[in-house]
Each structure stands twice: as structure tokens, then as C-alpha cells.
CSV table of C-alpha atoms (C1' of nucleotides) in Angstrom, one decimal:
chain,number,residue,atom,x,y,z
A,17,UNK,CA,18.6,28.7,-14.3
A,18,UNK,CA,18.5,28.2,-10.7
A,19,UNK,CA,17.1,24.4,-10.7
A,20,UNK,CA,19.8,23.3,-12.7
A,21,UNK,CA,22.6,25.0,-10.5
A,22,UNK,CA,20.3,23.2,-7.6
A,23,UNK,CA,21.2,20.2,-9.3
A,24,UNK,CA,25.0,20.7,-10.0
A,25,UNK,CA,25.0,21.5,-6.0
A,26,UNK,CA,24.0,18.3,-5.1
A,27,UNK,CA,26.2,16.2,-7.5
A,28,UNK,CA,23.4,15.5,-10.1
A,29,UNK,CA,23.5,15.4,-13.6
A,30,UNK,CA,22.0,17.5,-16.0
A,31,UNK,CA,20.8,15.3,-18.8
A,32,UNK,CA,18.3,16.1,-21.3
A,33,UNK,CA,15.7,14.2,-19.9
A,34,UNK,CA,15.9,16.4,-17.0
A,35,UNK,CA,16.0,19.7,-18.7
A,36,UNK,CA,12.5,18.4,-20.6
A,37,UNK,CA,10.6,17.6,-18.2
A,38,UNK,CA,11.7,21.2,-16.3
A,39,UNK,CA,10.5,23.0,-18.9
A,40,UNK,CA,7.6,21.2,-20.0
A,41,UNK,CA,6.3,21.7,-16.0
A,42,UNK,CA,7.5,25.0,-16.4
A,43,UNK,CA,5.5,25.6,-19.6
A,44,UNK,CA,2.7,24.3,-18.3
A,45,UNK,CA,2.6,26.2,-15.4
A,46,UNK,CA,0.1,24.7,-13.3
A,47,UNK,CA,-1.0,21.4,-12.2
A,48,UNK,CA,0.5,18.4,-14.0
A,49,UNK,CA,0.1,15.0,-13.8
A,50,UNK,CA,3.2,12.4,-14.6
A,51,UNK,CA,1.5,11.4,-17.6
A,52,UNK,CA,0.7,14.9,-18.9
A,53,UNK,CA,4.3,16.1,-18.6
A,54,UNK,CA,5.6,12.4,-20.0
A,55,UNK,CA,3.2,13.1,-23.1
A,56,UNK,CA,4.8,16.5,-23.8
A,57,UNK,CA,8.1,15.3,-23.4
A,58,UNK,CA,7.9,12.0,-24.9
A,59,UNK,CA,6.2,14.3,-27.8
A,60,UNK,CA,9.7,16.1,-28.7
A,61,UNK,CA,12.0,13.2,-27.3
A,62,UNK,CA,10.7,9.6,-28.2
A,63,UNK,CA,13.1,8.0,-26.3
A,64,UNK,CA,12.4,9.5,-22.9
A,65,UNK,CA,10.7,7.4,-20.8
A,66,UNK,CA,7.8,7.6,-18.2
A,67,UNK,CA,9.7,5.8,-15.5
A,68,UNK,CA,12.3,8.4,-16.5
A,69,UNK,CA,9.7,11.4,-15.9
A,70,UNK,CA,8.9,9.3,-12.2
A,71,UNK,CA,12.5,9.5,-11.7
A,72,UNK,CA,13.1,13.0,-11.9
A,73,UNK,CA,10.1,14.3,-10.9
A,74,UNK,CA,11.3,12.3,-7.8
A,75,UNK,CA,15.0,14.2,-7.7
A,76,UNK,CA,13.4,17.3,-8.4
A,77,UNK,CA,11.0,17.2,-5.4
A,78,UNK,CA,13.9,16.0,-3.3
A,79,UNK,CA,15.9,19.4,-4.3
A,80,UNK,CA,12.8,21.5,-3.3
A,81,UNK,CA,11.7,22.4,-7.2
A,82,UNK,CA,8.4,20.9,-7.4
A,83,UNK,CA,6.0,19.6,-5.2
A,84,UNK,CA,3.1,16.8,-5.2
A,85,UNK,CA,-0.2,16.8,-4.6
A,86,UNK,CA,-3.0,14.9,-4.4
A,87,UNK,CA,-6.1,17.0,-5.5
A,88,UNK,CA,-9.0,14.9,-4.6
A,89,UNK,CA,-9.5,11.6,-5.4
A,90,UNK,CA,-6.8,10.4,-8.5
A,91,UNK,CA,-3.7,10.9,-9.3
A,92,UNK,CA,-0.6,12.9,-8.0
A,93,UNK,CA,-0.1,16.2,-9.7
A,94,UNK,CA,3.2,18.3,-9.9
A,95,UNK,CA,3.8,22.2,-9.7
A,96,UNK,CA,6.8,24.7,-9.3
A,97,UNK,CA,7.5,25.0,-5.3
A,98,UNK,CA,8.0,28.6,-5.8
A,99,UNK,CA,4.1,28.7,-6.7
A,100,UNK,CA,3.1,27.7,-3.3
A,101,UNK,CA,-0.7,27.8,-2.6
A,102,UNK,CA,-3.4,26.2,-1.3
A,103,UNK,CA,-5.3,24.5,-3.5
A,104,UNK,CA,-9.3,24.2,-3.9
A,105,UNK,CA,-10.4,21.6,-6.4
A,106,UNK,CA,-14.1,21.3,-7.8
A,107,UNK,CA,-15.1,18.2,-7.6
A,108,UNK,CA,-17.4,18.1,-10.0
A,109,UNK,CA,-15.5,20.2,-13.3
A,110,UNK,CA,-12.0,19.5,-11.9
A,111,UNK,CA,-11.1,23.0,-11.9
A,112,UNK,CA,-8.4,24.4,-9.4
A,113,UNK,CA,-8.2,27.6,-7.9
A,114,UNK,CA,-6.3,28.8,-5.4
A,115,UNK,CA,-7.2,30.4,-2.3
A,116,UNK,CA,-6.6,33.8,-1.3
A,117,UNK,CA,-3.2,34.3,0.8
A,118,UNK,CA,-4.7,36.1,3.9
A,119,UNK,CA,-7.3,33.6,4.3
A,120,UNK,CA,-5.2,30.5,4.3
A,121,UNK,CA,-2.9,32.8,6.6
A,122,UNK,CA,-5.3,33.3,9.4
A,123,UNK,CA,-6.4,29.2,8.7
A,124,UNK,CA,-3.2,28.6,9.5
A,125,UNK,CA,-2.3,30.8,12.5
A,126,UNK,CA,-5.6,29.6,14.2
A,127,UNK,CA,-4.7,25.9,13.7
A,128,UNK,CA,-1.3,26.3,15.1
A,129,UNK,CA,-2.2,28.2,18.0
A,130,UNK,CA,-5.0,26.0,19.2
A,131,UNK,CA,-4.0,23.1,17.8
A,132,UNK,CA,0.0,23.0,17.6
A,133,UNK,CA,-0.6,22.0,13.9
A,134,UNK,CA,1.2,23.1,11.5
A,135,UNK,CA,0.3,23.1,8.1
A,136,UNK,CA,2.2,22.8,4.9
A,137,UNK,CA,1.0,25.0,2.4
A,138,UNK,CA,1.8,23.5,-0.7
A,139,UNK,CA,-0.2,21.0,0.8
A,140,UNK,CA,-3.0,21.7,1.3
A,141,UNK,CA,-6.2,21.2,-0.7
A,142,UNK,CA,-10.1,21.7,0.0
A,143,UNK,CA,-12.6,19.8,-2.0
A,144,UNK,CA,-15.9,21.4,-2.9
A,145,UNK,CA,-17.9,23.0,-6.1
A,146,UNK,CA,-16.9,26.3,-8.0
A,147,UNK,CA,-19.2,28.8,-8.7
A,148,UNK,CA,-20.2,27.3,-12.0
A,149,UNK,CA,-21.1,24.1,-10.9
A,150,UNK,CA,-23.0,24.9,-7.9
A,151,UNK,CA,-24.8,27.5,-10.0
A,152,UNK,CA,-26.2,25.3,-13.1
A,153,UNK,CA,-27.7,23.3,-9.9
A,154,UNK,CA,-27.1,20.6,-8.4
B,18,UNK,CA,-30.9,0.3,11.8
B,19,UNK,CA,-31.1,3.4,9.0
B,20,UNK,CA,-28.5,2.0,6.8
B,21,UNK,CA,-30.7,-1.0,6.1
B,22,UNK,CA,-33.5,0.5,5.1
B,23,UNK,CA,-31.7,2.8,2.9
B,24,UNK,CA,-30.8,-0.3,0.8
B,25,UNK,CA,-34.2,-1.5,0.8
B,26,UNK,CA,-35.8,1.6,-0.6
B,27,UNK,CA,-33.4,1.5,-3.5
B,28,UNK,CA,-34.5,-1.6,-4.3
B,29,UNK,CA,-30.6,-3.1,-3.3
B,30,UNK,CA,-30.7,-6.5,-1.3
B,31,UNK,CA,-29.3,-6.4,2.4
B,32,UNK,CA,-26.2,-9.8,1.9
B,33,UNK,CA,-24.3,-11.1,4.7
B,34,UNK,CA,-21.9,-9.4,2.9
B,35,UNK,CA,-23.2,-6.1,3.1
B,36,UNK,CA,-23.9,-6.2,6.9
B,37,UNK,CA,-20.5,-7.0,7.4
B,38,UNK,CA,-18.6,-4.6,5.8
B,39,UNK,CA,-21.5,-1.9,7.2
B,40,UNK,CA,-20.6,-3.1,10.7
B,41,UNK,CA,-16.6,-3.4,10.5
B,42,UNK,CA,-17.1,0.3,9.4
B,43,UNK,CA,-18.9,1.5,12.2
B,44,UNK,CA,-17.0,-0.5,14.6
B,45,UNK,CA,-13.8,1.2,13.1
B,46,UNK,CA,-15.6,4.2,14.0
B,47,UNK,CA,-12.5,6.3,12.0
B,48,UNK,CA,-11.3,6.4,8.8
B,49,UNK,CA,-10.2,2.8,7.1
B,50,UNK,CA,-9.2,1.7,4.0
B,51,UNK,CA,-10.7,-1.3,1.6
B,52,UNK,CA,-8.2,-3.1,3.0
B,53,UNK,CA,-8.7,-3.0,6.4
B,54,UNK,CA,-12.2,-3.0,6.2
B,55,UNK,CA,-11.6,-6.4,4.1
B,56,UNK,CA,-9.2,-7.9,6.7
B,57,UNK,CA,-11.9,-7.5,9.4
B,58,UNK,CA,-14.5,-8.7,7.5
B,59,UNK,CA,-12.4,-11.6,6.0
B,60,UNK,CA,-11.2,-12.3,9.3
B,61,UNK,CA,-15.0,-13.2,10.2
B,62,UNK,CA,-16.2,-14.6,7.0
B,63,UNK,CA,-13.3,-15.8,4.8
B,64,UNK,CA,-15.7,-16.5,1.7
B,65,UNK,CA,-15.8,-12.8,1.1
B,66,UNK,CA,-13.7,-11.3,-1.2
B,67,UNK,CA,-12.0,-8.1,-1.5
B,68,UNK,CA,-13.9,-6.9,-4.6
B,69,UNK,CA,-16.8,-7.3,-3.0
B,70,UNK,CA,-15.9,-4.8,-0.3
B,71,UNK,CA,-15.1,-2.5,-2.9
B,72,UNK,CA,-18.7,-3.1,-4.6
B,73,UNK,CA,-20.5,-2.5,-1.1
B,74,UNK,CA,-18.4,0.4,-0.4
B,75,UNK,CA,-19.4,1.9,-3.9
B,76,UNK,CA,-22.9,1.2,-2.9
B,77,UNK,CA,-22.8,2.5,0.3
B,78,UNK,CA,-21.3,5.7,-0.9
B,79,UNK,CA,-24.2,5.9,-3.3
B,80,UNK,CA,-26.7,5.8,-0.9
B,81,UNK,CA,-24.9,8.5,0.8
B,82,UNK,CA,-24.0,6.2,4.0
B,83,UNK,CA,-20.0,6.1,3.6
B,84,UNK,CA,-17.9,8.3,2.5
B,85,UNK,CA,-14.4,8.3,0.5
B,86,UNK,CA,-11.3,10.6,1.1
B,87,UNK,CA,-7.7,10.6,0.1
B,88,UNK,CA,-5.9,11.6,3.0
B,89,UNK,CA,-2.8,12.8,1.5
B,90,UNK,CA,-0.9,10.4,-0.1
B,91,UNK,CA,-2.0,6.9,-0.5
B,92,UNK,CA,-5.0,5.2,-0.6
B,93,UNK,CA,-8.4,5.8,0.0
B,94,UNK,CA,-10.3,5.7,3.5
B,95,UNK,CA,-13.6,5.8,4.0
B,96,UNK,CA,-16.0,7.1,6.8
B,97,UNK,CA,-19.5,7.4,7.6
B,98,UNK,CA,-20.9,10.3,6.2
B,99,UNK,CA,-22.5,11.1,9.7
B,100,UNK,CA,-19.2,11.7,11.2
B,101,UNK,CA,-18.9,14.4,8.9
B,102,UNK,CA,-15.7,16.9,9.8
B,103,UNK,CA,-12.6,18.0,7.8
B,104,UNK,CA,-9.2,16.3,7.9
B,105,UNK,CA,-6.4,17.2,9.1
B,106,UNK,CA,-3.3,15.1,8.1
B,107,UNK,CA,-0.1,14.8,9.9
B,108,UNK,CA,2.0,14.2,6.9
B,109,UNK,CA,5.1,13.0,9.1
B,110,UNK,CA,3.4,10.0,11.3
B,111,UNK,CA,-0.2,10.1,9.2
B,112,UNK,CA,-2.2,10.9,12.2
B,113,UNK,CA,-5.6,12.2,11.6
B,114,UNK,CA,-6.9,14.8,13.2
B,115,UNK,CA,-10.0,16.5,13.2
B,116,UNK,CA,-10.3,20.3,12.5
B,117,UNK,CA,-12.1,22.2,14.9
B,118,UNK,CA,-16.2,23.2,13.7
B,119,UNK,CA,-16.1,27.0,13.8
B,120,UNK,CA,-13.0,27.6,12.5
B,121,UNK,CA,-14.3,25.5,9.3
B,122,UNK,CA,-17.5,27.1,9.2
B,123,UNK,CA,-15.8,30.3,9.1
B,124,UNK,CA,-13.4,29.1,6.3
B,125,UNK,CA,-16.5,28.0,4.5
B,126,UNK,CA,-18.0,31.1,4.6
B,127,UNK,CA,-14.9,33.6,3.7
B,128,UNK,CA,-14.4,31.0,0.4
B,129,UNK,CA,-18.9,31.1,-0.1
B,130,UNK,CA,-18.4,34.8,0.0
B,131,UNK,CA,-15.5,35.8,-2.0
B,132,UNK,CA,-15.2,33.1,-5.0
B,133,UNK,CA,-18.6,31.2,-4.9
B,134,UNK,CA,-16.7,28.2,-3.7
B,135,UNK,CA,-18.5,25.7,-1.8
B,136,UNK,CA,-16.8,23.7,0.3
B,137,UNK,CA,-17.7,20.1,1.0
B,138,UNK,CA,-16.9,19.7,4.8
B,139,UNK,CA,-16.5,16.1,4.1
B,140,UNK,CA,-14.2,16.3,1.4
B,141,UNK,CA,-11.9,18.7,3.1
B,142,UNK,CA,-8.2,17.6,3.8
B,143,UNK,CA,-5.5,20.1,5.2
B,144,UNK,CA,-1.6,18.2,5.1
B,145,UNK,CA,0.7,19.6,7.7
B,146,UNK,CA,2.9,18.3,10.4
B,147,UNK,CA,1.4,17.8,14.1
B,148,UNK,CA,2.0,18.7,17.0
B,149,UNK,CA,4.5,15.7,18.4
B,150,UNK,CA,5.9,15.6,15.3
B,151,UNK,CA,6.9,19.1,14.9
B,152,UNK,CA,8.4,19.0,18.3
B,153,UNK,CA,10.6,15.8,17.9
B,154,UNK,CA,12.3,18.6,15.4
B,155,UNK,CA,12.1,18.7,11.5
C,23,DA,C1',37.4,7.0,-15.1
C,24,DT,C1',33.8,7.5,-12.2
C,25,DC,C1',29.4,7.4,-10.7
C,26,DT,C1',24.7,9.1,-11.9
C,27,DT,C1',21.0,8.5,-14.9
C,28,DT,C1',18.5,6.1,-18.5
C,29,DG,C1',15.9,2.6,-21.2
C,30,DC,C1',13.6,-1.3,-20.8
C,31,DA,C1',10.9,-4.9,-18.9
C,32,DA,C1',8.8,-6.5,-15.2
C,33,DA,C1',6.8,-6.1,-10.6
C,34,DC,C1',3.8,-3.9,-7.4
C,35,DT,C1',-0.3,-1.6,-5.3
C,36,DT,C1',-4.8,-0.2,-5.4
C,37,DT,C1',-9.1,-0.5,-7.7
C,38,DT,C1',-12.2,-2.1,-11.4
C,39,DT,C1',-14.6,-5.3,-14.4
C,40,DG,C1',-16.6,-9.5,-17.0
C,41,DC,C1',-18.9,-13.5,-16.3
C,42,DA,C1',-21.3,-17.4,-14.7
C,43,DC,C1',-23.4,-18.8,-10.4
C,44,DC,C1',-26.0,-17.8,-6.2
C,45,DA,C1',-29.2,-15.8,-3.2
C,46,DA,C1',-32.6,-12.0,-1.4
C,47,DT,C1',-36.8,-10.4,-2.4
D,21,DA,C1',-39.0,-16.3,-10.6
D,22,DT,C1',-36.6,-12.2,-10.9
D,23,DT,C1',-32.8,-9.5,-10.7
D,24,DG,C1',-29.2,-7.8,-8.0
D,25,DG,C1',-25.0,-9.5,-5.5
D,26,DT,C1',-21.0,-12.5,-5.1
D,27,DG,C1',-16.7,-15.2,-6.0
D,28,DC,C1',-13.2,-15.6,-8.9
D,29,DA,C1',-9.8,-14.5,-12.1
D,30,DA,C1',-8.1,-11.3,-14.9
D,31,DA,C1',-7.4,-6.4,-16.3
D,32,DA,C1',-6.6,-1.7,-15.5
D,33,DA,C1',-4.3,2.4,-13.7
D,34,DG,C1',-0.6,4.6,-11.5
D,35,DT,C1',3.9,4.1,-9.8
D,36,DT,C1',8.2,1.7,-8.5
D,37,DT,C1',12.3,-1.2,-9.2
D,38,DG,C1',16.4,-4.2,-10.9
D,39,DC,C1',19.8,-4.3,-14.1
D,40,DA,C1',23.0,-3.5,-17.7
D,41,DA,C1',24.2,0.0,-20.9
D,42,DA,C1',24.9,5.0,-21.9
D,43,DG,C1',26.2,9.6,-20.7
D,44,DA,C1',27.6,13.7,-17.6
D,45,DT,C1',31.2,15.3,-15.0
DNA sequence: ATCTTTGCAAACTTTTTGCACCAAT
DNA sequence: ATTGGTGCAAAAAGTTTGCAAAGAT
């Protein structure tokens, strides 16, 4: 398990907590919210707390394993770092896709060349409607 | 002035209130938070109150006037909805940017075209680090 | 033994809501 | 006179923090 060895490198501690709220964002492999991790966690250990889930969700995104996001309006929401992508969020369903690699490629390119702006993938998110919505009209 | 008479035909009443949240907006001529907005309207009329800035805000959005985004991390902004563009979000020093037309339309039309995804221009936030801040080194 | 992490409770920040009063139409 | 808007205070939602006790190394 690479995160924990992450953690060992930088003089942290693996505790239980810790090693539940990995796997429960690695089980849930997509976008998670605090709360929805907590839940899962707090489901097998009681005693684990949400501040606790904060807390490491904090130390992990320090040591580079997840990152969060803000999809549209709400709150944050976790994901693995090694599942970079750009994110486009219905705003209407909630759904999240992610966009194709060669088009946020070029998006990117072209804003750095003309704009000296670079952005961070694992950043980025686009608001709009899916194909569902926008097709039972709107 | 458009905005008035957009309250009137929905049968909403134009307050002191209103007019001065409407115009600390447009003087801000950018992106601003409830907060902001409050402090310069609060500045001028201490009697109004924070919630109601939130209230006229919500209306204002109904009528399709103002706008909301999250930027990133943090609270909410809001803009007028004819300054309508897509964000870009210096996630170092918070500076907003705005993304160039064409290379949004042509973004918009790649994600139409290949997922059925529409993009709402105004909704539309890209995180990344700019220019002066990727120069002072990261 | 050391020093990080945890549980807990409480604070904080941003936004929303209930209610009685007030004001725009 | 209506009915929508406002002030106020209090709640809600999401996240952070201080502290003493517990646990990983």
C-alpha cells in the first residue's frame, strides 16, 4: 500500500482511523463528500469521529493522496489524486463526468501559451447540463 | 434602468434596500461576495441587514439579473449575469481572470458534440496557478 | 518514552429561516 | 388594504480548533 508507506515517510502514524477512511474513499471510487466517507466509516467504527475524517482527509491531501474539489455550488468533495481529471458537473442531476484527456489537453496548452496560466487539473471543473437533462427540456 | 422593471413585472417591490444592493453590485463591476456587497451597502445605510442582502441577491438571481459562482474554494461571489464569461482562478493569490471567448466557445462545442454536455458559460470555473504566481516559483 | 493522532465539545464561517412589523403598490 | 420585504434573532450546514487522554512508533 503505497499511501501508507507515504505516511510512514513523513513521520505519520498509521491508525485505524486512517486506514478507514482510505479505503472507504478507495471503495467508493469517485467523488466523496466528508460526510459520505464519515457515514461509511462511522458505520463499521462508532467511535471514529467526523472531525477525525476532517483531519485526515487533511494529512492525506497534504501527502498528495487525495484531492478537493468544489463541484459547483456545495460542499467540498474528495477523490484519489492518481484519478486526476477534469471534472464536469450537471447542475441540474448532480452527475459528474469527466472530460476527455485530449480536450482538456489542448484547453490547457492554449491557456498557457496565451495566457501564462496554468491550470491544475485535478482542479478544474465546468458547470453545465448532461445530455439527460438538457434533453427532457428545459 | 432594466433591472427595475424586471422586479416590477414579477410583481416584486423595488425597497431602498434593493436599489442598494443592485447598485453596490454594479459599481463592484466584478465578482463580490454577500459580504462585501453588505459592507458597502451597510456602509451607506446601516439599518440594512445582512440577511437581507442575501434575500435580494436570491431574488435577483431569480430574475436572472445576478449571478452566483464558487470560485474555488470559499464562498460565493456573485456577478451580473450580463458580464457573462468563464472564470479562471489563480488558486495561489485568488486572482480572477477571465478566459478568453473563442477558446470557450470552442471548448463548448468539442463537450456539445462529443457527450451532449452543455456548458453554462457562466457557471464555468477553471483553478490553476497564474501567471505571476507561477513565476515567483512553486 | 516520545510525539502524533484522537475524541469530544465548542467555536467559527457562511447562509438560511421564522416571525412580527413595516412599507411599496 | 394588500401582500411582499425587512429587521432581528436564532438555527442550520459545513468545517476547524483547543485540550487532555490514548495510541503508534
Amino acid at each position: 500500500m503505497k499511501t501508507v508507506e507515504a505516511i510512514h515517510n513523513q513521520g505519520g502514524r498509521v491508525t485505524p482511523a486512517r486506514r478507514a477512511v482510505i479505503s472507504a474513499i478507495v471503495e467508493a471510487s469517485g467523488h466523496v463528500s466528508a460526510e459520505e466517507i464519515f457515514s461509511v466509516v462511522h458505520g463499521q467504527s462508532p467511535d471514529i469521529h467526523l472531525s477525525t475524517v476532517y483531519r485526515t482527509l487533511d494529512a492525506l491531501e497534504k501527502l498528495g493522496v487525495v484531492e478537493h474539489v468544489h463541484l459547483g455550488h456545495g460542499r467540498a468533495v474528495y477523490h484519489l489524486e492518481d484519478n486526476v481529471h477534469q471534472h464536469l458537473v450537471c447542475d441540474d442531476c448532480g452527475a459528474v463526468l469527466e472530460a476527455p484527456k485530449d480536450l482538456s489537453k489542448q484547453l490547457e496548452q492554449e491557456l498557457e501559451n496565451r495566457l501564462g496560466f496554468h491550470i491544475r487539473a485535478h482542479h478544474f471543473s465546468i458547470l453545465g447540463i448532461c445530455k439527460n437533462c438538457y434533453h427532457k427540456k428545459r
